[in-house]
PDB file of C-alpha atoms in Angstrom:
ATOM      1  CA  UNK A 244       7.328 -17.449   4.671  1.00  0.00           C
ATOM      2  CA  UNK A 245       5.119 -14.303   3.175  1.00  0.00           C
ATOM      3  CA  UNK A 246       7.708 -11.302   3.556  1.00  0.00           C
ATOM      4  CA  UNK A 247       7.059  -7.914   4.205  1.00  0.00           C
ATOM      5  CA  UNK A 248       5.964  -5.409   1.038  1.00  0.00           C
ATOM      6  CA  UNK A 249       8.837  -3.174   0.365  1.00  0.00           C
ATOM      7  CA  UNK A 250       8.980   0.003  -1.658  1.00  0.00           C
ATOM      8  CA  UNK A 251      12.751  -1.238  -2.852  1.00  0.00           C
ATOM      9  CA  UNK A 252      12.905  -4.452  -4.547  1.00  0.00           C
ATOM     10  CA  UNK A 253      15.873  -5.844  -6.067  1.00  0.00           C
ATOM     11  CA  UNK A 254      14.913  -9.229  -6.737  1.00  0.00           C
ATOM     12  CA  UNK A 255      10.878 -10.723  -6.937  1.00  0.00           C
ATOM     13  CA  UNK A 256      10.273 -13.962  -5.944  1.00  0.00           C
ATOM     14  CA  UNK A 257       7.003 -15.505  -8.145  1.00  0.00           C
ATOM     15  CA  UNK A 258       3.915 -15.744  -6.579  1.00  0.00           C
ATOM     16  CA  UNK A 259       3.403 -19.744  -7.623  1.00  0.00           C
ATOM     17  CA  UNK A 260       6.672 -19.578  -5.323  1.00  0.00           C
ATOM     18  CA  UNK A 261       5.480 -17.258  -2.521  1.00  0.00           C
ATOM     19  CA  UNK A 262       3.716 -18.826   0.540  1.00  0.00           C
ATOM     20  CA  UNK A 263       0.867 -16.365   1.046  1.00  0.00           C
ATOM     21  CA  UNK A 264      -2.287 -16.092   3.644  1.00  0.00           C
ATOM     22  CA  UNK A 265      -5.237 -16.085   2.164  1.00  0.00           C
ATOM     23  CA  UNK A 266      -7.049 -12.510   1.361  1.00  0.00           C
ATOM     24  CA  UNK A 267      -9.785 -12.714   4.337  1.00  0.00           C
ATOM     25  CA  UNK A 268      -9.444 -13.180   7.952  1.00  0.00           C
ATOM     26  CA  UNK A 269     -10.884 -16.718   8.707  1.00  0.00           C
ATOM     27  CA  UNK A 270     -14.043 -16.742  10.483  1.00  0.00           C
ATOM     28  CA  UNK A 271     -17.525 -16.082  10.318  1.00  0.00           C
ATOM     29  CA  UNK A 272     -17.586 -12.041   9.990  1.00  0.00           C
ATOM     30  CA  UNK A 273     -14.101 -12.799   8.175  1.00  0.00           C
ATOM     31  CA  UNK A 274     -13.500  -9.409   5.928  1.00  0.00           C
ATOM     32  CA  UNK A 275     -11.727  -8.573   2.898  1.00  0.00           C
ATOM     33  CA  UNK A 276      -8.072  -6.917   5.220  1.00  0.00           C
ATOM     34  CA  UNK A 277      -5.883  -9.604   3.498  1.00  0.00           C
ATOM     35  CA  UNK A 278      -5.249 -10.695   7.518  1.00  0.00           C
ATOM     36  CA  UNK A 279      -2.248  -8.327   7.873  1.00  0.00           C
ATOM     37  CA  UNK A 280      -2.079  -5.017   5.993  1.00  0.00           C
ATOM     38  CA  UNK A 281       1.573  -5.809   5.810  1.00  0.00           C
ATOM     39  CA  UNK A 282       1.851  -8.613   3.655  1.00  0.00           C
ATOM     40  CA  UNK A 283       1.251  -9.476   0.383  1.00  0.00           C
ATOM     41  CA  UNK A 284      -1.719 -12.175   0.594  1.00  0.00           C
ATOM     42  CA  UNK A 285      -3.991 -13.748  -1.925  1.00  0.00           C
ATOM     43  CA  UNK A 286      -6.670 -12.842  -4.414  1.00  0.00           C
ATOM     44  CA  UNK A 287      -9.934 -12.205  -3.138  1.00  0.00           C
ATOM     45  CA  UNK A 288     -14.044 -11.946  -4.380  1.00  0.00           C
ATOM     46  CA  UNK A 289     -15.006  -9.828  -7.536  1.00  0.00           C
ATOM     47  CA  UNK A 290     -15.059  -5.974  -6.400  1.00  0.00           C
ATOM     48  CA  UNK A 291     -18.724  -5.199  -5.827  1.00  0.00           C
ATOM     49  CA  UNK A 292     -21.925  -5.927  -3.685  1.00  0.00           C
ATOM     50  CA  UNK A 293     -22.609  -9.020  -5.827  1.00  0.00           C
ATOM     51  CA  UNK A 294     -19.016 -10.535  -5.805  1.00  0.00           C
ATOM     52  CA  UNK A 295     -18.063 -13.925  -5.525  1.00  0.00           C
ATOM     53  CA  UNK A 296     -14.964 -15.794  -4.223  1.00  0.00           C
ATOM     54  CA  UNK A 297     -13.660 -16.586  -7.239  1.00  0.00           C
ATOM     55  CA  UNK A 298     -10.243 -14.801  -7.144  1.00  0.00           C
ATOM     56  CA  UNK A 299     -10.646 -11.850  -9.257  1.00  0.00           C
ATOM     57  CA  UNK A 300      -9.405  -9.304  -7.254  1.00  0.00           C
ATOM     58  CA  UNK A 301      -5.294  -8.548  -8.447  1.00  0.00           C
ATOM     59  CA  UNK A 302      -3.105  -8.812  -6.028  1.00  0.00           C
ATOM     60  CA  UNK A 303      -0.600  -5.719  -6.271  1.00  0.00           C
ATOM     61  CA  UNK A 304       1.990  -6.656  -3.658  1.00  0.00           C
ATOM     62  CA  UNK A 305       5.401  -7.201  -4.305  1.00  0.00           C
ATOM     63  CA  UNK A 306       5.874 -10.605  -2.984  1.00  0.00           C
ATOM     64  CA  UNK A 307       9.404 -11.194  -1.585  1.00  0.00           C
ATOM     65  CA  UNK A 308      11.652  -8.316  -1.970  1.00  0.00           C
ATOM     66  CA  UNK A 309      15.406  -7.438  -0.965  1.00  0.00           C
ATOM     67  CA  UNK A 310      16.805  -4.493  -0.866  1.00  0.00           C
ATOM     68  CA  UNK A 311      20.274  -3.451  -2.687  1.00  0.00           C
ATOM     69  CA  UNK A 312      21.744  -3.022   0.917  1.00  0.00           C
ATOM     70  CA  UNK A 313      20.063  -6.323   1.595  1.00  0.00           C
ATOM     71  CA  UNK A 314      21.459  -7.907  -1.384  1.00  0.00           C
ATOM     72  CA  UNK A 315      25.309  -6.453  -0.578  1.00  0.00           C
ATOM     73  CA  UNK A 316      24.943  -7.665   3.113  1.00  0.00           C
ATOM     74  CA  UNK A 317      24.155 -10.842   2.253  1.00  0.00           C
ATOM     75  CA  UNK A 318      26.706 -11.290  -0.573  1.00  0.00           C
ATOM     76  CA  UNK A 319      29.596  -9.843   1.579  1.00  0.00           C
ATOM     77  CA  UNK A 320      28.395 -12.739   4.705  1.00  0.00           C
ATOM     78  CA  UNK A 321      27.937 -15.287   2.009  1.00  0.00           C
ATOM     79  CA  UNK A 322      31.328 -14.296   0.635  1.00  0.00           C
ATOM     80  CA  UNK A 323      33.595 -14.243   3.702  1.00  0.00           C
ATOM     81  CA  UNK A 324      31.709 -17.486   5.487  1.00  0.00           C
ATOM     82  CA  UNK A 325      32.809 -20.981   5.115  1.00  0.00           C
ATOM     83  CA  UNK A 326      31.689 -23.266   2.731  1.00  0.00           C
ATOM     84  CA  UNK A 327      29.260 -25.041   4.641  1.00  0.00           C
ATOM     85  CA  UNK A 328      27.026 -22.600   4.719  1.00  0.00           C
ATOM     86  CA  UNK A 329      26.584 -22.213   8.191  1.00  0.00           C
ATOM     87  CA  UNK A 330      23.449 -19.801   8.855  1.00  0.00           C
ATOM     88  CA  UNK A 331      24.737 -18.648  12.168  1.00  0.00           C
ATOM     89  CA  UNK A 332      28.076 -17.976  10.597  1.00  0.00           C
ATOM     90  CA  UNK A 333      26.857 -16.070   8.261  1.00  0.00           C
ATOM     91  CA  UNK A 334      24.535 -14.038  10.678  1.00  0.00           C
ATOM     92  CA  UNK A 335      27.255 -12.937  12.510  1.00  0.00           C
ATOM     93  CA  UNK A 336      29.696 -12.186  10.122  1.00  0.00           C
ATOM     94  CA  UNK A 337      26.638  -9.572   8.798  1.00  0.00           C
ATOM     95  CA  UNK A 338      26.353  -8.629  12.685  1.00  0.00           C
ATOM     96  CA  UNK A 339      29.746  -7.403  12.174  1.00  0.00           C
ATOM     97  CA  UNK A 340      28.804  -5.282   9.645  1.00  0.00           C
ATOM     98  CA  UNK A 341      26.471  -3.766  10.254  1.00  0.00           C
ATOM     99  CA  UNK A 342      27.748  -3.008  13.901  1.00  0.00           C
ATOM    100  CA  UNK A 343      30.910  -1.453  12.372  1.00  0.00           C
ATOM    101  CA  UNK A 344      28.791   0.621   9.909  1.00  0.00           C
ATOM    102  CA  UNK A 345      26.834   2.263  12.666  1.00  0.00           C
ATOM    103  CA  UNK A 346      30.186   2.701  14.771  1.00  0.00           C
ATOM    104  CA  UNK A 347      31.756   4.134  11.983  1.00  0.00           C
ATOM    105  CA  UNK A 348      28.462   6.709  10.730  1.00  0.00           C
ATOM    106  CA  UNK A 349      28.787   5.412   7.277  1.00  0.00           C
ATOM    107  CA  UNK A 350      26.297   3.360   5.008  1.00  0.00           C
ATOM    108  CA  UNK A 351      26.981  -0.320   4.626  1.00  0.00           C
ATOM    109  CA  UNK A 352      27.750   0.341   0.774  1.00  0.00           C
ATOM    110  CA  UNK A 353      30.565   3.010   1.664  1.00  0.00           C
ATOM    111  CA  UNK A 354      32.310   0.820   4.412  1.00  0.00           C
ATOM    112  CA  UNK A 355      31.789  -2.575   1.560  1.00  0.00           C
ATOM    113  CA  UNK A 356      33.129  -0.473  -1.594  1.00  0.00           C
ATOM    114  CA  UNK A 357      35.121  -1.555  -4.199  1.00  0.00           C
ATOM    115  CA  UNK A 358      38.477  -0.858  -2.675  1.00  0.00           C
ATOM    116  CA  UNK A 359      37.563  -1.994   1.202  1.00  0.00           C
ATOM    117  CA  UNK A 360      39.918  -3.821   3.098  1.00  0.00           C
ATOM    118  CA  UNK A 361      37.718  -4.443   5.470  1.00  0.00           C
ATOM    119  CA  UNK A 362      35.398  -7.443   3.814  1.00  0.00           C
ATOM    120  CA  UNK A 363      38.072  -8.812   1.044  1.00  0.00           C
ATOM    121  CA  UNK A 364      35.198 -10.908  -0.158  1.00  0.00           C
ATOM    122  CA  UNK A 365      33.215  -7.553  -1.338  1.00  0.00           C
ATOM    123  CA  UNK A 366      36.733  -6.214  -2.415  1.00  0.00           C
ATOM    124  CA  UNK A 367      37.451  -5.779  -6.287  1.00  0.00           C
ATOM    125  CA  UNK A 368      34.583  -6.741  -7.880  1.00  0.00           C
ATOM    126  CA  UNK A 369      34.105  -9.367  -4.886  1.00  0.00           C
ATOM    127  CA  UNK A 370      35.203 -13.020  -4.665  1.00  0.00           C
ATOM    128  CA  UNK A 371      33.337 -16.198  -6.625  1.00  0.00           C
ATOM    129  CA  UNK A 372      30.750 -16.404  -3.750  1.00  0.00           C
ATOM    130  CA  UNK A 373      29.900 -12.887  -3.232  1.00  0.00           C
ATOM    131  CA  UNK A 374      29.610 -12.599  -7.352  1.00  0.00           C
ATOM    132  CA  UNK A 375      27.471 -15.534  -7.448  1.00  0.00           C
ATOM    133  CA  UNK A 376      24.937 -14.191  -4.762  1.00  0.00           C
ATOM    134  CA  UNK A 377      24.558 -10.805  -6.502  1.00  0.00           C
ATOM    135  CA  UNK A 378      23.861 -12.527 -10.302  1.00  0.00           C
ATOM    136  CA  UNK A 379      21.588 -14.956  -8.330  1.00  0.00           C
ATOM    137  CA  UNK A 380      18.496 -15.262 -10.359  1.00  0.00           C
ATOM    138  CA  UNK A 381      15.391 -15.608  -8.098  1.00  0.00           C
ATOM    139  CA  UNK A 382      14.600 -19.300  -8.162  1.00  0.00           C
ATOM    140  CA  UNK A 383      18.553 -19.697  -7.734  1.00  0.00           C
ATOM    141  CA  UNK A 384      17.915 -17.418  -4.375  1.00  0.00           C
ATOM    142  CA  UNK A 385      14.944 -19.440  -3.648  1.00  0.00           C
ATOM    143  CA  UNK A 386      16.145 -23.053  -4.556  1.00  0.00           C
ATOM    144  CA  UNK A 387      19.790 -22.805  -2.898  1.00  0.00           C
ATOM    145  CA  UNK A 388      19.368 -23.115   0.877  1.00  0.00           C
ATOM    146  CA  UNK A 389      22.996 -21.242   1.471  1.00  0.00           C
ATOM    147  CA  UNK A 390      21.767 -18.125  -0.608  1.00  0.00           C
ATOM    148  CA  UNK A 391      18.508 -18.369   1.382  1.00  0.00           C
ATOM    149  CA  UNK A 392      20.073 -17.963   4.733  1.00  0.00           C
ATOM    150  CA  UNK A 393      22.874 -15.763   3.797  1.00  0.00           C
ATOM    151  CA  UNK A 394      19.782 -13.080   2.786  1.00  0.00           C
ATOM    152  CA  UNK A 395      18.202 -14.444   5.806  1.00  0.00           C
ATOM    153  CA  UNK A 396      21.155 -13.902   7.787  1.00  0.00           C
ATOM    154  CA  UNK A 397      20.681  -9.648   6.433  1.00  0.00           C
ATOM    155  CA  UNK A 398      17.716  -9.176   6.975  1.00  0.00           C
ATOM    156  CA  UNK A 399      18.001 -10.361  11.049  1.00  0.00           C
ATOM    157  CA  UNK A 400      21.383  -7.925  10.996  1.00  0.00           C
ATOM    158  CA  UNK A 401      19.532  -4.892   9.965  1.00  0.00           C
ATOM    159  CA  UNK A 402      16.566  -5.059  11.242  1.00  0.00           C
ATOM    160  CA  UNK A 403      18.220  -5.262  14.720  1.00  0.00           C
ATOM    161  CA  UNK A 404      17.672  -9.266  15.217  1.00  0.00           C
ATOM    162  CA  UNK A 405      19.939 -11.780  17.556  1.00  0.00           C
ATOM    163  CA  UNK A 406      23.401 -10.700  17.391  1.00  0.00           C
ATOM    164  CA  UNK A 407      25.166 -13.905  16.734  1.00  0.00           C
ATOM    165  CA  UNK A 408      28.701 -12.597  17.067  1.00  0.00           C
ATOM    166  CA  UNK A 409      28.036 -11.724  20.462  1.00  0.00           C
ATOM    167  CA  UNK A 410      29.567  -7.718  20.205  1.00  0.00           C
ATOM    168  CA  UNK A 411      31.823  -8.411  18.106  1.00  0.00           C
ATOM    169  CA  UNK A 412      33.566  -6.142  15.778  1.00  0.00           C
ATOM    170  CA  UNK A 413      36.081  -8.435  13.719  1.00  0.00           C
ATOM    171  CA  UNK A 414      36.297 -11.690  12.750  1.00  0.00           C
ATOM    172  CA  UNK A 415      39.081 -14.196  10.927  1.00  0.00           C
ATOM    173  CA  UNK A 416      38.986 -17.579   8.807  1.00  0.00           C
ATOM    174  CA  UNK A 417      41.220 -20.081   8.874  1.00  0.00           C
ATOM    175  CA  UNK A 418      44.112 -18.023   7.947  1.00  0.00           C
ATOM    176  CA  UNK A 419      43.939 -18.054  11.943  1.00  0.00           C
ATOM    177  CA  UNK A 420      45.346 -21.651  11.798  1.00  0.00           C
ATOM    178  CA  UNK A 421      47.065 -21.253   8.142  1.00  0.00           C
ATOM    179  CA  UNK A 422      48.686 -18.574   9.018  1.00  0.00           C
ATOM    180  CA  UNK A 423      49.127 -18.427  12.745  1.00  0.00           C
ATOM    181  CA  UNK A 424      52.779 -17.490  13.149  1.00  0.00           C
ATOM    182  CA  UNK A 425      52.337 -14.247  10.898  1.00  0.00           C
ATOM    183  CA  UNK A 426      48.890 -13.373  11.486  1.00  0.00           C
ATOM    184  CA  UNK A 427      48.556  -9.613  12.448  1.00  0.00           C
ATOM    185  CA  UNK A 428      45.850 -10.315  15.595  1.00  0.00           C
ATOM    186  CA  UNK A 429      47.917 -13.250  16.946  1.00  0.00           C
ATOM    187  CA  UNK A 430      51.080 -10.804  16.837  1.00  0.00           C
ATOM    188  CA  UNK A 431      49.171  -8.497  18.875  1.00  0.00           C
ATOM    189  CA  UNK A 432      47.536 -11.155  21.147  1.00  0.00           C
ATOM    190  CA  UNK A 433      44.524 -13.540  21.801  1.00  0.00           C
ATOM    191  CA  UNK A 434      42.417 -14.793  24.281  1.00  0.00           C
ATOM    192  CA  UNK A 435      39.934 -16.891  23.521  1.00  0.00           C
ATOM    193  CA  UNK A 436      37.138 -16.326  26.190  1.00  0.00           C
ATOM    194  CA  UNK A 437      35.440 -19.720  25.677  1.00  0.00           C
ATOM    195  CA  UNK A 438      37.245 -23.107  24.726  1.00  0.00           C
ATOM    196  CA  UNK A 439      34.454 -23.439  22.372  1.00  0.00           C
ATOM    197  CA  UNK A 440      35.604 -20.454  20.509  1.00  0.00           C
ATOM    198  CA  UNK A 441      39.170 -22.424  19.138  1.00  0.00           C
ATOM    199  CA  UNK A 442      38.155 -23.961  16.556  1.00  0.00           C
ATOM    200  CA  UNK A 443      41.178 -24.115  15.198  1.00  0.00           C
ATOM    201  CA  UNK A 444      43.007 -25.346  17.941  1.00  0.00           C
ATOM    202  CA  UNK A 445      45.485 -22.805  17.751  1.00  0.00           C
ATOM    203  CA  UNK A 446      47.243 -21.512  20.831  1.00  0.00           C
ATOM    204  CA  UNK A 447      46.735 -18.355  22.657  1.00  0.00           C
ATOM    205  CA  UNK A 448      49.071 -15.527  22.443  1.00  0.00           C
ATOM    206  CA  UNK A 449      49.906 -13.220  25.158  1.00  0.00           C
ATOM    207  CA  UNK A 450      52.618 -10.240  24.358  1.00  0.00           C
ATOM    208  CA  UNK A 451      55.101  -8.422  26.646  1.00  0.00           C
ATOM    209  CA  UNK A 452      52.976  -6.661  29.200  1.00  0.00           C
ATOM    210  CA  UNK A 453      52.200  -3.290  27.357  1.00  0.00           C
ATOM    211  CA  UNK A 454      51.873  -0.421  30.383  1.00  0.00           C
ATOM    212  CA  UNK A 455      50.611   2.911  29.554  1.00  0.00           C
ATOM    213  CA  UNK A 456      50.438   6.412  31.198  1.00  0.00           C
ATOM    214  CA  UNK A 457      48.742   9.698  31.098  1.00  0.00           C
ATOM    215  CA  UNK A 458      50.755  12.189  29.694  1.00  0.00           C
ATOM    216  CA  UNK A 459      51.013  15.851  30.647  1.00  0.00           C
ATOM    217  CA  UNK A 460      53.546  18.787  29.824  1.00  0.00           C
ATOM    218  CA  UNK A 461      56.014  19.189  32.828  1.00  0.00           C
ATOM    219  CA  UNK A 462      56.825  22.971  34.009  1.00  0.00           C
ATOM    220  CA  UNK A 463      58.940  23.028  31.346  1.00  0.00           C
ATOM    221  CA  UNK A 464      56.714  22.174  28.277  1.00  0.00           C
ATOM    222  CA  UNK A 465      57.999  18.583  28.241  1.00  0.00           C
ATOM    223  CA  UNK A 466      55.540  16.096  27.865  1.00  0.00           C
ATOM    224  CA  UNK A 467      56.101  13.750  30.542  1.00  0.00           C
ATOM    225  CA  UNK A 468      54.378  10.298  31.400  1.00  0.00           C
ATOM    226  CA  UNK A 469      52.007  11.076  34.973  1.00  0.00           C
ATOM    227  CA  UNK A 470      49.701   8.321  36.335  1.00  0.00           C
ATOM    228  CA  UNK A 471      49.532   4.746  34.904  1.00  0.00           C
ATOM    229  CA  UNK A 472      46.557   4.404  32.906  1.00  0.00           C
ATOM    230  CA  UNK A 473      46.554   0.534  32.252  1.00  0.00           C
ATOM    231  CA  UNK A 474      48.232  -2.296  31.456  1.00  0.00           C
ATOM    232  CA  UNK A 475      47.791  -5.615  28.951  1.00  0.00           C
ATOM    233  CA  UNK A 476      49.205  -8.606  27.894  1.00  0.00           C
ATOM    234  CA  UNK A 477      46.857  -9.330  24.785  1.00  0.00           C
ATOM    235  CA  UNK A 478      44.670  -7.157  22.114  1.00  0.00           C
ATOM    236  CA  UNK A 479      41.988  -9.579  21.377  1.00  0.00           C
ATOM    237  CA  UNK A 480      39.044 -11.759  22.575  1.00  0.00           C
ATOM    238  CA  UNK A 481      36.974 -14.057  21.353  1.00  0.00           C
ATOM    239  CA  UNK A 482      32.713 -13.385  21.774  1.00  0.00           C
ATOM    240  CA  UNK A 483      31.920 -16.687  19.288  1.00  0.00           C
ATOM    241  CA  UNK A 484      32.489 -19.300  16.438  1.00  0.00           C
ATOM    242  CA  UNK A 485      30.751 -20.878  14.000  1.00  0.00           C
ATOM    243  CA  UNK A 486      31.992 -22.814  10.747  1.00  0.00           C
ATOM    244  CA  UNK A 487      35.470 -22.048   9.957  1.00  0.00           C
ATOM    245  CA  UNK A 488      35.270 -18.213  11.570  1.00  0.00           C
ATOM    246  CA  UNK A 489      35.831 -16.879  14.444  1.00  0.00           C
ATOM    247  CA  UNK A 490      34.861 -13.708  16.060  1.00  0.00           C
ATOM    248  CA  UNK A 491      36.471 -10.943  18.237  1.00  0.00           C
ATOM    249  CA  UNK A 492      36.161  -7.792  19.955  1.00  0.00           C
ATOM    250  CA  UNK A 493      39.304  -5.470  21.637  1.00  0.00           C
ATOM    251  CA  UNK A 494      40.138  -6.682  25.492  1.00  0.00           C
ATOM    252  CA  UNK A 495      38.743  -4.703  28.257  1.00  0.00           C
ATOM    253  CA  UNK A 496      42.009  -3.792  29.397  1.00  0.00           C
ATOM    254  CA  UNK A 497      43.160  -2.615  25.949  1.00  0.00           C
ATOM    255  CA  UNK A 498      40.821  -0.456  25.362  1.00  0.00           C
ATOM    256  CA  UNK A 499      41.138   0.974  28.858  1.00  0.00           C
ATOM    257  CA  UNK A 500      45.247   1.305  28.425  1.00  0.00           C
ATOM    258  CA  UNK A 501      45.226   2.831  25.249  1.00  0.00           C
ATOM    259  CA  UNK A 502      41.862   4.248  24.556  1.00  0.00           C
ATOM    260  CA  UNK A 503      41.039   2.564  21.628  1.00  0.00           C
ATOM    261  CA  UNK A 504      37.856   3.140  19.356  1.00  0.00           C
ATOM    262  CA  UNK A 505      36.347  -0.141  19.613  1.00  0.00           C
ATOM    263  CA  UNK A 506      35.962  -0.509  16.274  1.00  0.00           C
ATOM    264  CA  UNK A 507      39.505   0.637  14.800  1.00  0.00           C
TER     265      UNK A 507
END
């Protein structure tokens, strides 16, 4: 598909590879707007009253660009997604991301630095799969249909496409199932909103009902619990699943007992 002309480009796909309209609107009063100002299109007539269609005119578009935030996205999703390349896995995975950048005011390349604990796969120089996707040459990007969507899976993130995780705001692999009795979210609780969403057949978790008050000083300075303010028996629910990952957001009645960020 022709892509938009960016000012940015990290990596150029060739134009014997690009799949490009061609440089006049078809019809009978057809004229030389390339069909769509926005995209890179093909070589048209000689310049001049006298020219002829015999593709002379250079193209100076750009072809199919991706940004470095693009690029970092879609290594990160390709990263921390299964291994069967599951597009909407990896669409919501950079959902996540992007969602928790704009919660958190801070650029997708501060929140996926170096020493993030948030995205382990863009961690330390990144795991195999997120280092594979970066030193991608473009045919590789191109040719390899997992690469393809994982940039794919980017550019509908940022630009504000279908949210595939559904809200959420985390997400876990199958250390859910691996590592079930000692995982940190199943010690705080899950629900999982949808049978769908157990993919790893793994049971739910409540916790000892959790019941929480507003506090206020008493006449004598004392801060002193005063009206209940909520109550709940698990941290975490399930919005989707896809692959081997599944997705989660904070309980309505967590965030209303404790006052949670829902991102934290």
């Amino acid at each position: 598909m022709a892509e938009s002309c960016q000012s940015i480009s990290y990596f150029i796909i060739p134009l014997d590879k690009c799949e490009m309209p061609p440089s006049r609107t078809p019809g009978p009063l057809g004229f030389n707007d390339q069909c769509d100002p926005n995209m890179c299109a093909k070589k048209g007539d000689t310049p001049g009253s006298l020219g002829i269609n015999d593709h002379a005119e250079p193209s100076i578009c750009c072809f199919t660009t991706y940004t470095e935030e693009e690029v970092l996205l879609a290594a990160t999703a390709y990263g921390e997604a299964s291994l069967d390349n599951v597009y909407e896995e990896m669409a919501a995975i950079a959902n996540v991301i992007v969602r928790q950048s704009k919660a958190r005011s801070v650029s997708i390349k501060t929140l996926l630095g170096p020493a993030n604990t948030y995205a382990f796969a863009a961690s330390n120089g990144g795991n195999e799969r997120f280092k594979a996707l970066k030193k991608a040459s473009s045919d590789k990007l191109e040719s390899d249909k997992g690469m393809k969507d994982a940039l794919k899976a980017a550019r509908n993130a940022l630009s504000g496409g279908t949210d595939y995780s559904n809200g959420a705001y985390f997400w876990d692999g199958v250390d859910l199932k691996t590592n079930y009795k000692n995982h940190p979210k199943v010690k705080k609780g899950i629900k999982f909103a949808d049978p769908k969403h157990n993919i790893f057949g793994v049971k739910e978790k409540d916790i000892t009902e959790v019941v929480t008050h507003w506090q206020h000083q008493d006449k004598n300075g004392k801060v002193v619990n005063g009206k209940e303010r909520g109550k709940y028996k698990y941290t975490y629910i399930s919005t989707a699943a896809y692959g081997k990952t599944v997705f989660w957001r904070y309980g309505d009645e967590f965030l209303q007992a404790t006052g949670n960020r829902p991102y934290q």
